[in-house]
Coordinates of C-alpha atoms and ligand atoms in Angstrom, one line a residue:
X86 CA -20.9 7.9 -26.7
X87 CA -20.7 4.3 -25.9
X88 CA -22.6 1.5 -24.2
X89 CA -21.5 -1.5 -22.9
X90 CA -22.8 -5.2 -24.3
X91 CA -23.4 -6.2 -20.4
X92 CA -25.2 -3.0 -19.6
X93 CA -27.2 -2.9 -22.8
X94 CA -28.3 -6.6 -22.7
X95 CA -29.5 -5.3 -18.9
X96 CA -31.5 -2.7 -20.1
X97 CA -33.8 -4.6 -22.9
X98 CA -33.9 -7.6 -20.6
X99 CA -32.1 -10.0 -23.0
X100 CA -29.0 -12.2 -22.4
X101 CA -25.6 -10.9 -22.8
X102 CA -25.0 -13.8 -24.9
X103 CA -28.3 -13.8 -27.0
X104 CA -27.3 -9.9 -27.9
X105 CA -23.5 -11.1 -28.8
X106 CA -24.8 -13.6 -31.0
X107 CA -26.6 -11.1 -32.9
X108 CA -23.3 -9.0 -33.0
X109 CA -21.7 -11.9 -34.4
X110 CA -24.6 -12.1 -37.0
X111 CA -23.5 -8.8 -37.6
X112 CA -20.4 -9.1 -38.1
X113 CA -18.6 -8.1 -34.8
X114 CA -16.6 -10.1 -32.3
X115 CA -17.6 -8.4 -28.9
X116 CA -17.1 -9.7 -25.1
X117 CA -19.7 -8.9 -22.4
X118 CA -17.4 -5.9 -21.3
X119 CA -17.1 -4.3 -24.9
X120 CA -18.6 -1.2 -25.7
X121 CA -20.6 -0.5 -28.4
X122 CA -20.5 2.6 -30.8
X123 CA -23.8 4.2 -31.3
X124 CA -24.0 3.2 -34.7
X125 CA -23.7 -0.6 -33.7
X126 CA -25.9 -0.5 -30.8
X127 CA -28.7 1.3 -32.8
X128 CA -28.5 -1.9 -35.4
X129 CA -28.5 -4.9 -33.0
X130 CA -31.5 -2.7 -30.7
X131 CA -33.3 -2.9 -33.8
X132 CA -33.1 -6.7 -33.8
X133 CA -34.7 -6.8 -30.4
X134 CA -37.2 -4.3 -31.2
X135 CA -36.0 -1.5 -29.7
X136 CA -34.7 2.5 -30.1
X137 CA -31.5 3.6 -29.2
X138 CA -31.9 7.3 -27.8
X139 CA -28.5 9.3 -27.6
X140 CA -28.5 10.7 -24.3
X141 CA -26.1 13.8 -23.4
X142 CA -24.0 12.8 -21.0
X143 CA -24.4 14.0 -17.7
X144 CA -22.0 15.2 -14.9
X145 CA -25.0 14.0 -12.7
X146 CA -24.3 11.1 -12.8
X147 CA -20.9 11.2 -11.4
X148 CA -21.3 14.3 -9.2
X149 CA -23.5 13.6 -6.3
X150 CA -26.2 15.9 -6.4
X151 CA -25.9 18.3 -3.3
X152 CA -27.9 17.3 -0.5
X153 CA -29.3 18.4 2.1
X154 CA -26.8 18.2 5.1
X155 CA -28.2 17.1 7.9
X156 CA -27.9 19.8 10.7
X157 CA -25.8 17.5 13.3
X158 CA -23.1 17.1 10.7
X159 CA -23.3 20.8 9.8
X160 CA -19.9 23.3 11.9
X161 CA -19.7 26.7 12.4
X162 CA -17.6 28.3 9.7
X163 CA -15.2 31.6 9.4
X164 CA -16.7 34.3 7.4
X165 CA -15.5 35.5 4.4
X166 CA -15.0 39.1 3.5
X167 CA -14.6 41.5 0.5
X168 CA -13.5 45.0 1.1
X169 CA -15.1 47.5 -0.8
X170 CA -15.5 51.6 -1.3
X171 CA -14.6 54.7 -3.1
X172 CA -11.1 54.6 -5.0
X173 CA -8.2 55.7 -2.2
X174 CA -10.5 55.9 0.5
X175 CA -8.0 52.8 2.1
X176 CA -8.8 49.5 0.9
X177 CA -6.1 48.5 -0.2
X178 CA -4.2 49.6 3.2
X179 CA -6.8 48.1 5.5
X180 CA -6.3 44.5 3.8
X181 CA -2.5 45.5 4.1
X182 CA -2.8 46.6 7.9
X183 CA -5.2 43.6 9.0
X184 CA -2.7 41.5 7.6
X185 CA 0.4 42.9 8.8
X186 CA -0.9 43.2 12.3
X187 CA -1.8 39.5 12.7
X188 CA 1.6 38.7 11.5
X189 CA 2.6 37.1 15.0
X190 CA 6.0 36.7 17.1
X191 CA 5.9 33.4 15.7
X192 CA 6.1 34.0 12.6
X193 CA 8.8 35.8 12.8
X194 CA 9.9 37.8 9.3
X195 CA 6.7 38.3 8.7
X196 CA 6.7 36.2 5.4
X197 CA 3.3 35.9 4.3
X198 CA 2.1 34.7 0.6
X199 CA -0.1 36.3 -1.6
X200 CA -2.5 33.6 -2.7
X201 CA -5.9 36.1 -3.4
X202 CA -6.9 35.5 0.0
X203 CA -6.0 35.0 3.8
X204 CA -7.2 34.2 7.1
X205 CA -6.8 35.9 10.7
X206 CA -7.4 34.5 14.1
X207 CA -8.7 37.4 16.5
X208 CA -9.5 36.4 20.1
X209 CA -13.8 35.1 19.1
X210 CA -13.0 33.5 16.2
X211 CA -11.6 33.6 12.3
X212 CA -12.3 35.8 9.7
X213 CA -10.9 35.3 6.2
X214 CA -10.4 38.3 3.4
X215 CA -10.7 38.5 0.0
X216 CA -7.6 40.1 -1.7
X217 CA -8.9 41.8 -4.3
X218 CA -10.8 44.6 -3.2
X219 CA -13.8 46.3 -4.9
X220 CA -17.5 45.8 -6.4
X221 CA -16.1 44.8 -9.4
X222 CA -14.6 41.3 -8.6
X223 CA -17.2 40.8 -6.4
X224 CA -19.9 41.3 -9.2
X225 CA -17.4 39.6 -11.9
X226 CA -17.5 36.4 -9.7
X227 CA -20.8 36.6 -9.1
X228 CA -21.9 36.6 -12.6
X229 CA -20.2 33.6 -13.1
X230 CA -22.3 32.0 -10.5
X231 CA -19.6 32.0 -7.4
X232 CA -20.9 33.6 -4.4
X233 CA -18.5 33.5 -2.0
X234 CA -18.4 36.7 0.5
X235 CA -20.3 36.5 3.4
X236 CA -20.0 40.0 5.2
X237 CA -18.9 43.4 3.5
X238 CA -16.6 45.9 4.7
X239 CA -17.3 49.1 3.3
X240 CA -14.0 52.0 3.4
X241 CA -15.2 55.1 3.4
X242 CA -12.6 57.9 4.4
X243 CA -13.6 59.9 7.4
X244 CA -12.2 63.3 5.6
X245 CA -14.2 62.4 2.3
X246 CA -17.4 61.2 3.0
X247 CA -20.0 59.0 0.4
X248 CA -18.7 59.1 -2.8
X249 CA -20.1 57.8 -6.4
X250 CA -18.5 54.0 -5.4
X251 CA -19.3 54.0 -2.3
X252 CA -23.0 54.2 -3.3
X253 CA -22.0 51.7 -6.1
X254 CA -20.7 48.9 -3.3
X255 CA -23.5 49.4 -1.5
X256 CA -26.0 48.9 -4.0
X257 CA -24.0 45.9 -5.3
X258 CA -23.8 44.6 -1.9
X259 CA -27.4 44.6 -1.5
X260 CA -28.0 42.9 -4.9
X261 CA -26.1 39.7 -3.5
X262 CA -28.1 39.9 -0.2
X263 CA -24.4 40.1 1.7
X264 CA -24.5 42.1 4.9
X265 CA -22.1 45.4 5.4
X266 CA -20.0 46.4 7.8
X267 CA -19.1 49.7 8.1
X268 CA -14.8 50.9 8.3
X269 CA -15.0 54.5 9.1
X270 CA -11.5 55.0 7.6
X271 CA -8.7 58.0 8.2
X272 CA -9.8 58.7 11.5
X273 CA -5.7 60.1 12.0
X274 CA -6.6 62.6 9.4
X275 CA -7.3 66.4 10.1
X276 CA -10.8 66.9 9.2
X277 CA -12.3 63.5 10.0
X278 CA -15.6 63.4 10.2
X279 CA -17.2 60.4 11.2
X280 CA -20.8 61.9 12.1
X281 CA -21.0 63.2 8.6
X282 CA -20.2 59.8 7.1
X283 CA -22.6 57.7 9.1
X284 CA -25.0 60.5 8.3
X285 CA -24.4 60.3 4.6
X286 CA -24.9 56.5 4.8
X287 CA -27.9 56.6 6.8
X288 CA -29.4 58.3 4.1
X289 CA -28.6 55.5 2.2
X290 CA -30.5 53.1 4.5
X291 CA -27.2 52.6 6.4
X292 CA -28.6 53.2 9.8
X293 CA -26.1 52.9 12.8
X294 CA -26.4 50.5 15.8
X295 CA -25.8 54.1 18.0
X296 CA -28.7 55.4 16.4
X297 CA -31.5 53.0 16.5
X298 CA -30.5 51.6 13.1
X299 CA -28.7 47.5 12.4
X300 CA -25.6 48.8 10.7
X301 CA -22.0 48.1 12.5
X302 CA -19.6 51.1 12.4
X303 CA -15.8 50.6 13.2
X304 CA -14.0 53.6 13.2
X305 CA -10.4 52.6 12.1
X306 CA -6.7 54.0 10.4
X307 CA -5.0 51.7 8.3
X308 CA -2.4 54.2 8.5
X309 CA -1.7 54.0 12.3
X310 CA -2.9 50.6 12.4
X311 CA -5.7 51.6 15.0
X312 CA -9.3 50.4 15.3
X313 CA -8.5 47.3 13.4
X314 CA -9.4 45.0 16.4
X315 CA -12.4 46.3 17.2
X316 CA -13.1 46.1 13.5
X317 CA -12.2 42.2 13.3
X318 CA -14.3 41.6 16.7
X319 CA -17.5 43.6 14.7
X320 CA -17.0 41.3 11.9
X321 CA -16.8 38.0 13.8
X322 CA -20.0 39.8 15.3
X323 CA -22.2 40.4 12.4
X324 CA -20.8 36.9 11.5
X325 CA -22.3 34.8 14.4
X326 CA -25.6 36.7 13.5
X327 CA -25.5 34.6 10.1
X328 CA -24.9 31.4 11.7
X329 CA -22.1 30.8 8.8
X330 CA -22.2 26.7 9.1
X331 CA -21.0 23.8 6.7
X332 CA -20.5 20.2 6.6
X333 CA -16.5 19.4 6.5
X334 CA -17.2 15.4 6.5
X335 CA -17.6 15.1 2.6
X336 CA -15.9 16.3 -0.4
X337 CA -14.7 19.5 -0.8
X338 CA -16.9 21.7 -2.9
X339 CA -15.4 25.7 -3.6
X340 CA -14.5 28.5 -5.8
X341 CA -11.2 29.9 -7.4
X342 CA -10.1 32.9 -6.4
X343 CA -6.9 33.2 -8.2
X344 CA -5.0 31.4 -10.6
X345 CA -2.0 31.4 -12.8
X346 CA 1.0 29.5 -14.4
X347 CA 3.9 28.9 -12.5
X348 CA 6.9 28.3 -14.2
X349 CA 8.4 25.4 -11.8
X350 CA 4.5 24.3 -10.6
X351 CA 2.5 24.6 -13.3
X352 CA -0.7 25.8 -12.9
X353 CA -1.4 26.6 -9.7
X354 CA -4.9 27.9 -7.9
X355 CA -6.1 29.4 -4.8
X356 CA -8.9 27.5 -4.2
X357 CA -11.5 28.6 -1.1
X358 CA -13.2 25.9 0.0
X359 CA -16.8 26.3 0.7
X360 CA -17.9 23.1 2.2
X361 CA -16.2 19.4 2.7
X362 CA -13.0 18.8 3.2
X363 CA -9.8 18.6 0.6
X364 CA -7.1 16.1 0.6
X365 CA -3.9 16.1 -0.9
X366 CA -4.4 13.0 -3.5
X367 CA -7.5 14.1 -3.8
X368 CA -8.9 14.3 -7.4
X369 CA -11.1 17.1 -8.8
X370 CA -13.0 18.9 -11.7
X371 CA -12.7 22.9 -12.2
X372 CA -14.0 24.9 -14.7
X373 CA -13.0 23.0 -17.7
X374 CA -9.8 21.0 -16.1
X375 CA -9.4 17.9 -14.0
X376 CA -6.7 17.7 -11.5
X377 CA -5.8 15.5 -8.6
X378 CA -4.1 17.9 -5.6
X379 CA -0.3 17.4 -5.3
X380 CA 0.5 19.6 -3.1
X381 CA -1.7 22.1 -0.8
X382 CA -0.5 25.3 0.4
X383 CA -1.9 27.7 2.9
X384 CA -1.5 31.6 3.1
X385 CA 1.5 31.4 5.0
X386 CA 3.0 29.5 2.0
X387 CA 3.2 26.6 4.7
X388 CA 1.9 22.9 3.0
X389 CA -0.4 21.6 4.9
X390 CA -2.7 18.2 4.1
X391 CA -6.2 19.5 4.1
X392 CA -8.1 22.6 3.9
X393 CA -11.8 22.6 5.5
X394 CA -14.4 24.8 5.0
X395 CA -13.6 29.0 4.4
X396 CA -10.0 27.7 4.3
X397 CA -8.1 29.3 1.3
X398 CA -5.4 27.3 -0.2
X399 CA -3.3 27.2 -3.0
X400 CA -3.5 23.9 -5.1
X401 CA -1.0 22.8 -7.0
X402 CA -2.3 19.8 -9.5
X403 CA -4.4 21.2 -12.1
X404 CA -4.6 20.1 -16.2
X405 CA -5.0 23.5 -16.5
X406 CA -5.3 26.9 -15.6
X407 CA -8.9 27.7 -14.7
X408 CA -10.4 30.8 -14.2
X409 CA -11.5 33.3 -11.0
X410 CA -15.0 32.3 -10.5
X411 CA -14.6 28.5 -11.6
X412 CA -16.1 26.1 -9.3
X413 CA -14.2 23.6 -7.7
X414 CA -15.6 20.1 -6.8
X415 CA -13.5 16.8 -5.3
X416 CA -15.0 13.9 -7.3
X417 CA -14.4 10.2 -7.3
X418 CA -11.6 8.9 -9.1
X419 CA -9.5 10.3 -12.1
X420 CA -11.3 8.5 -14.8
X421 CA -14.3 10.5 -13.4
X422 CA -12.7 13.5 -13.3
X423 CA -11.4 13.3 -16.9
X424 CA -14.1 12.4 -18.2
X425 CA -16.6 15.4 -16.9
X426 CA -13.6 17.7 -17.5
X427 CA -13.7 16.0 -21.0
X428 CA -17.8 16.6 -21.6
X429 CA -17.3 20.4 -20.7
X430 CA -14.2 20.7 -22.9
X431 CA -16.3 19.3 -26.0
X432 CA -19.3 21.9 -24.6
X433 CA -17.0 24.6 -25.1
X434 CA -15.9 23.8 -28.3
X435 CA -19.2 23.6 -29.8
X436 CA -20.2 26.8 -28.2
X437 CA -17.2 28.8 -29.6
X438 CA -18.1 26.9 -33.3
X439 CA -21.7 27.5 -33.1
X440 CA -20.5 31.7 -32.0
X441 CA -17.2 32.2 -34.7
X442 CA -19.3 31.3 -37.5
X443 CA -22.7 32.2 -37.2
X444 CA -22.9 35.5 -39.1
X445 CA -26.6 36.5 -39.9
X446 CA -27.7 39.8 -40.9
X447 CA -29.3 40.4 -37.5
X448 CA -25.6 40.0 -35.8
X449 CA -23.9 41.5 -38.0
X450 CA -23.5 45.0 -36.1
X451 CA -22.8 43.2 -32.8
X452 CA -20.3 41.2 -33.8
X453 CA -18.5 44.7 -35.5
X454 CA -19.4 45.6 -32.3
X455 CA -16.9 43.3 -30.7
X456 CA -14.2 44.6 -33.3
X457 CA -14.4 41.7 -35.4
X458 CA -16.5 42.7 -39.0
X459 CA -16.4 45.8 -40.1
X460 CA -17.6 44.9 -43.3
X461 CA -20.6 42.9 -44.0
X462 CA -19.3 39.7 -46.5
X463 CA -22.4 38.6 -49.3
X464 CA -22.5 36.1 -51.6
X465 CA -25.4 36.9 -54.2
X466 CA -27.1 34.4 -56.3
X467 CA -29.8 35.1 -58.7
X468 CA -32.0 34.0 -61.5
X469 CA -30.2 36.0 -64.4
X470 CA -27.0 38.2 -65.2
X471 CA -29.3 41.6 -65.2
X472 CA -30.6 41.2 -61.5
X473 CA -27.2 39.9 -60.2
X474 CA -26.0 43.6 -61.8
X475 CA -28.9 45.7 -60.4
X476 CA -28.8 43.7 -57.0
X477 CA -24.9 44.1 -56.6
X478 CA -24.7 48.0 -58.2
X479 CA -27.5 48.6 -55.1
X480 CA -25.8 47.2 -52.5
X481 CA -22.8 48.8 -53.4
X482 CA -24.2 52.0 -52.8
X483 CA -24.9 51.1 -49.2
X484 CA -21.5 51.1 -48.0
X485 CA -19.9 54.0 -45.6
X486 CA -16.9 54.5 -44.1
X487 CA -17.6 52.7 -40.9
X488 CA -19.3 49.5 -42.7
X489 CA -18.8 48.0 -46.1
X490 CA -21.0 45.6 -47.8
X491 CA -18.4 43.3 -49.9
X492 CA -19.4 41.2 -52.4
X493 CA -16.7 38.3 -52.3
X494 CA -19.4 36.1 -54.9
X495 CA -21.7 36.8 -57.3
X496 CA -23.7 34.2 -59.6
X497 CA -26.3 33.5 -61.3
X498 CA -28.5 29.8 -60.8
X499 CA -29.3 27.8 -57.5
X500 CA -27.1 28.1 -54.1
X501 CA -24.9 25.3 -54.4
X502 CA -22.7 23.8 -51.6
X503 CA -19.7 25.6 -52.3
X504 CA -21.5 28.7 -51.9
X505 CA -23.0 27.6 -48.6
X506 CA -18.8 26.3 -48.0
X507 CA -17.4 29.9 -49.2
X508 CA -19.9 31.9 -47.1
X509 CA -19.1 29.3 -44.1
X510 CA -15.1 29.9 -44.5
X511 CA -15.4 33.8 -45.1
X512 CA -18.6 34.7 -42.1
X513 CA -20.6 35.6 -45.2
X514 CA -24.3 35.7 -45.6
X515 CA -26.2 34.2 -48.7
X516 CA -28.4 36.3 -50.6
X517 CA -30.8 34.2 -53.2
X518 CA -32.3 36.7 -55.7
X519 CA -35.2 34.9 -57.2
X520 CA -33.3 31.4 -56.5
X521 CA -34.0 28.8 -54.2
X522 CA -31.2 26.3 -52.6
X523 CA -32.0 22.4 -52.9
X524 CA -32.7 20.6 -49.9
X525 CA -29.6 19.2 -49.4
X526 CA -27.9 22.5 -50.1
X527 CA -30.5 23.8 -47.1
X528 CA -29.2 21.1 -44.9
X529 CA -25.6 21.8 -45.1
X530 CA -26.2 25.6 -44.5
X531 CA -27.5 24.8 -41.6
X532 CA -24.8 22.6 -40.1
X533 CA -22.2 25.2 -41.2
X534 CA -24.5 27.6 -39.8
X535 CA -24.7 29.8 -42.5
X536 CA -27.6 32.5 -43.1
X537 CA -29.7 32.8 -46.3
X538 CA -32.0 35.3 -46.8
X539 CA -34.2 35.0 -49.5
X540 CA -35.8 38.2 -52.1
X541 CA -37.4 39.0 -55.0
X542 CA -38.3 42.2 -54.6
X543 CA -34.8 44.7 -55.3
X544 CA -36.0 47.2 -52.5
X545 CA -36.9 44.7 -49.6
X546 CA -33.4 43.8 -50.5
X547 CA -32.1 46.6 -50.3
X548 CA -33.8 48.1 -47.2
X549 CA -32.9 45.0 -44.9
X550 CA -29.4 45.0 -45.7
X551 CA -29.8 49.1 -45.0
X552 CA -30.7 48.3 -41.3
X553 CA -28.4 45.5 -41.0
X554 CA -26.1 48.1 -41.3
X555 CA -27.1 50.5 -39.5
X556 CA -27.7 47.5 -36.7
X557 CA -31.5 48.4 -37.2
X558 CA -32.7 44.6 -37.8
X559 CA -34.2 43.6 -34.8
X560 CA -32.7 40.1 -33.8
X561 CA -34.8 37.3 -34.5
X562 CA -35.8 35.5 -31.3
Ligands
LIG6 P1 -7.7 52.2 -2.2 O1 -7.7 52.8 -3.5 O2 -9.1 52.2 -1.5 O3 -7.1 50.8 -2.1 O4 -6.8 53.1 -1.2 P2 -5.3 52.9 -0.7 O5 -5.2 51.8 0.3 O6 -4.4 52.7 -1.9 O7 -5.1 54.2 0.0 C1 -5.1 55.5 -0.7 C2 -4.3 56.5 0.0 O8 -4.8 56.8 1.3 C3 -2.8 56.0 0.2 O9 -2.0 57.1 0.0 C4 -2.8 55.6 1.6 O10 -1.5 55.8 2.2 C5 -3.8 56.6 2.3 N1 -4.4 56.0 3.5 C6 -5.0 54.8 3.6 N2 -5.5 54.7 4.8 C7 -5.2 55.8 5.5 C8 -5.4 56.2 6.9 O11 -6.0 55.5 7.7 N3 -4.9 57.4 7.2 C9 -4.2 58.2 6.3 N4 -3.8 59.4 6.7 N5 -4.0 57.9 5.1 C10 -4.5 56.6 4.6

């Protein structure tokens, strides 16, 4: 973290100069538009009489806050749609059909690219899908904080009726508050019995329009390619109810709903944009990757210059490949861009440091859990040779066939710092047997994150490292 002499003159109400003079006092040539390290700013703040607080950086600061939009700046938006329901019941053949069948003359071939998601213009209005069908995704990006289906559309197979996922999407529908349209699906096939489905969801609080109820049935084939009109025109339907609107006049804001490597591109992301507009030039943060867009691609594989609101698009562009679920935001510049992607980067890293080594007793069994220790490392130090023998022969005795207890040091005197280094390096936890660390010792466990438990009583021992095992030590909060 830096802070520059201009800015940090500024903020204790001194002169640029008078604070450069003391840098020079100091020792260090600096210009008005130098930055200072911490460790220098801390000394010459002194000198003035003040503290200098280290404050995290913050993405605020460079990423305008969302606002309010103001409703006159506010358009009506397509809605976008996940398909869900049981396994066969015709998902994957409805997203097929809808497709296929808004493949116009025009477009002659009917080349269409596979980007995770694509739109369709019926007669009120478009609606845009989701190409990978099922609760799962849905749930899977919504846990990572991306909410981006507006309306439903639940498969269920005319000649099968509610089954065990069906029930699932609803309930995970309802969870996220989205809306469901009903597809009443096979109707070509022998058997169909749409009655009996709409009965079955009724139960489920599913009540048709046709019956008094707010659910919208569409009885459809993917198969013969029927119904799916009448299907798109109940969705644009349900979709005016919501009054889907966002504010295209700013930058674009959105989620990733696909990525992957290309050989020739790079990585490359199918981006659906959720409000503003994006720009090709324009630059951006994701996940933990900045980017500026090269090249924008729509689902017809066509490049095109922008993508507004609800429009997916393939971006070509990023640092990186980020993940389905990442949120997408246009910022600024590059410099700002880097630098946020930068700060999370560093977040990361510290997160992934602070989980690889921090074995305690209490994580032990989760962490073997995970398939990563199956055996729980110790290093033992204690007060004299006989205890370090009773301690270790007990302890021994512990293991079983699913989880060892290894003893990869035993001593006798104080923990030292290459005990508190060997546990670090080998996920180990530090047993002191009648012995106590030093302060400093105590210090440096901590910033390897290193667990030491302390005993004098054999048993206690014993019976801790007994539930550890057995993943009976409750974890301390
Ligand atoms: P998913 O698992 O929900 O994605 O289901 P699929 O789309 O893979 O369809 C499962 C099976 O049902 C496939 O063999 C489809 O050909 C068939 N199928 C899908 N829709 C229809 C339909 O409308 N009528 C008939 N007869 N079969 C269908």
């Amino acid at each position: 973290e830096a802070i520059r002499v201009s800015d940090m003159a500024h903020q204790m109400g001194v002169k640029a100069q008078a604070l450069i003079k003391v840098l020079l006092g100091l020792g260090v040539m600096a210009t008005i538009n130098q930055s200072l390290d911490l460790d220098t700013a801390s000394l010459v703040a002194s000198e003035f009489g003040y503290e200098v607080e280290k404050v995290g950086f913050s993405e605020d600061t460079y990423i305008a806050p969302r606002e309010e939009d103001k409703p006159e700046s506010l358009k009506g938006r397509p809605p976008v749609v996940t398909i869900m329901g049981h396994v066969d019941h015709g998902k994957t053949s409805l997203l097929d059909a809808i497709r296929e069948s808004n493949i116009t003359g025009g477009e002659a071939g009917g080349i269409t690219q596979h980007i995770g998601a694509y739109h369709v213009l019926t007669p009120r209005g478009e609606v845009v899908f989701l190409d990978t069908p099922g609760h799962e995704a849905f749930t899977a990006m919504r846990a990572r904080g991306a909410q981006v289906t507006d309306i439903v559309v639940l498969v269920v197979a005319a000649d099968d009726g509610v089954m065990d996922q069906t029930r699932e999407a609803v309930n995970h529908s309802r969870a996220a508050g989205v809306p469901i349209v009903v597809a009443v699906n096979k109707m070509d096939k022998e058997g169909a019995d749409p009655d009996r489905v709409k009965r079955e969801l009724a139960d489920l609080g599913l009540l048709p329009e046709d019956w008094g109820g707010e659910t919208i049935y569409a009885h459809v084939s993917a198969k013969q390619h029927t119904g799916l009109d009448e299907l798109l025109e109940m969705i644009v339907l349900q979709s005016e109810v919501l009054e889907l609107k966002a504010n295209p006049d700013k930058p674009a804001r959105g989620h990733i709903v696909e990525a992957r490597l290309d050989k020739g591109r790079g990585a490359v992301a199918t981006v659906l944009i959720q409000e503003g507009t994006l720009h090709q030039g324009d630059p951006f943060v994701c996940g933990l990757f900045s980017g500026r867009v090269r090249a924008l691609f729509n689902d017809k594989g066509e490049k095109v210059d922008t993508a507004g609101p609800a429009m997916p698009v393939e971006v070509q562009g990023f640092e990186g490949v980020p993940e389905a679920g990442d949120e997408f935001v246009g910022v600024e510049d590059d410099k700002v861009a880097r630098r946020i992607a930068e700060s999370r980067q560093l977040k990361q890293r510290e997160k992934e440091l602070a989980k690889e080594s921090k074995i305690t007793l209490e994580t032990f069994l989760a962490q073997k859990a995970e398939g990563e220790a199956q055996i729980l490392n110790l290093v033992i130090k204690s007060d004299v040779q006989g205890s370090l023998e009773a301690v270790s022969e007990a302890l021994a005795k512990l293991s079983t066939d699913e989880v060892k207890v290894n003893v990869i040091h035993g001593g006798t005197g104080a923990i030292t710092e290459s005990d508190i280094l060997l546990a670090s390096a080998s996920e180990a936890v530090i047993i002191g047997f009648n012995v106590r660390p030093s302060a400093k010792v105590k210090d440096i466990a901590e910033q390897e994150k290193v667990d030491i438990r302390f005993y004098d009583i054999i048993y206690k021992l014993v019976s801790d490292i007994k539930d550890a095992l057995s993943g009976m030590l409750a974890p301390e909060v």
